[in-house]
XYZ file of C-alpha atoms in Angstrom:
50
model
C 78.539 96.153 66.768
C 75.935 96.240 69.481
C 76.187 92.553 69.943
C 79.807 92.885 70.994
C 78.935 95.538 73.618
C 76.071 93.490 75.046
C 78.248 90.339 75.083
C 81.010 92.102 77.121
C 78.524 93.559 79.606
C 77.123 90.181 80.559
C 80.151 88.425 81.907
C 79.711 86.258 84.943
C 81.117 87.581 88.186
C 81.328 91.096 86.885
C 79.342 94.188 87.701
C 75.988 94.704 86.125
C 75.645 97.617 83.833
C 72.699 99.619 82.546
C 72.287 101.993 79.648
C 70.826 105.390 80.698
C 69.217 107.651 78.133
C 68.432 111.189 79.283
C 66.477 113.901 77.405
C 68.190 117.224 77.688
C 66.500 120.425 76.602
C 68.478 123.110 74.718
C 67.809 126.503 76.421
C 68.181 128.431 73.182
C 66.022 126.462 70.717
C 63.892 124.359 73.106
C 64.740 121.185 71.189
C 65.523 118.011 72.991
C 68.707 116.044 72.572
C 69.441 112.637 74.017
C 72.499 111.779 76.092
C 73.418 108.052 76.450
C 75.690 106.573 79.069
C 76.571 103.021 80.173
C 76.924 102.944 83.950
C 76.739 100.459 86.804
C 73.263 99.734 88.099
C 73.972 101.501 91.425
C 74.983 104.670 89.602
C 71.903 104.331 87.263
C 69.554 104.421 90.365
C 71.276 107.599 91.656
C 71.132 109.258 88.213
C 67.389 108.565 87.832
C 66.683 109.973 91.327
C 67.915 113.424 90.253
């Protein structure tokens, strides 16, 4: 299934996308969870700055 997602993200003439994985800490337990998003490269740079 991942092959289909990768294949659709690499079309010529389209926008370039990046997968962003963030570690988010739960305030109650202190455990980390991971949030995954597929965003454009420009948005990924902004997300990683914060």
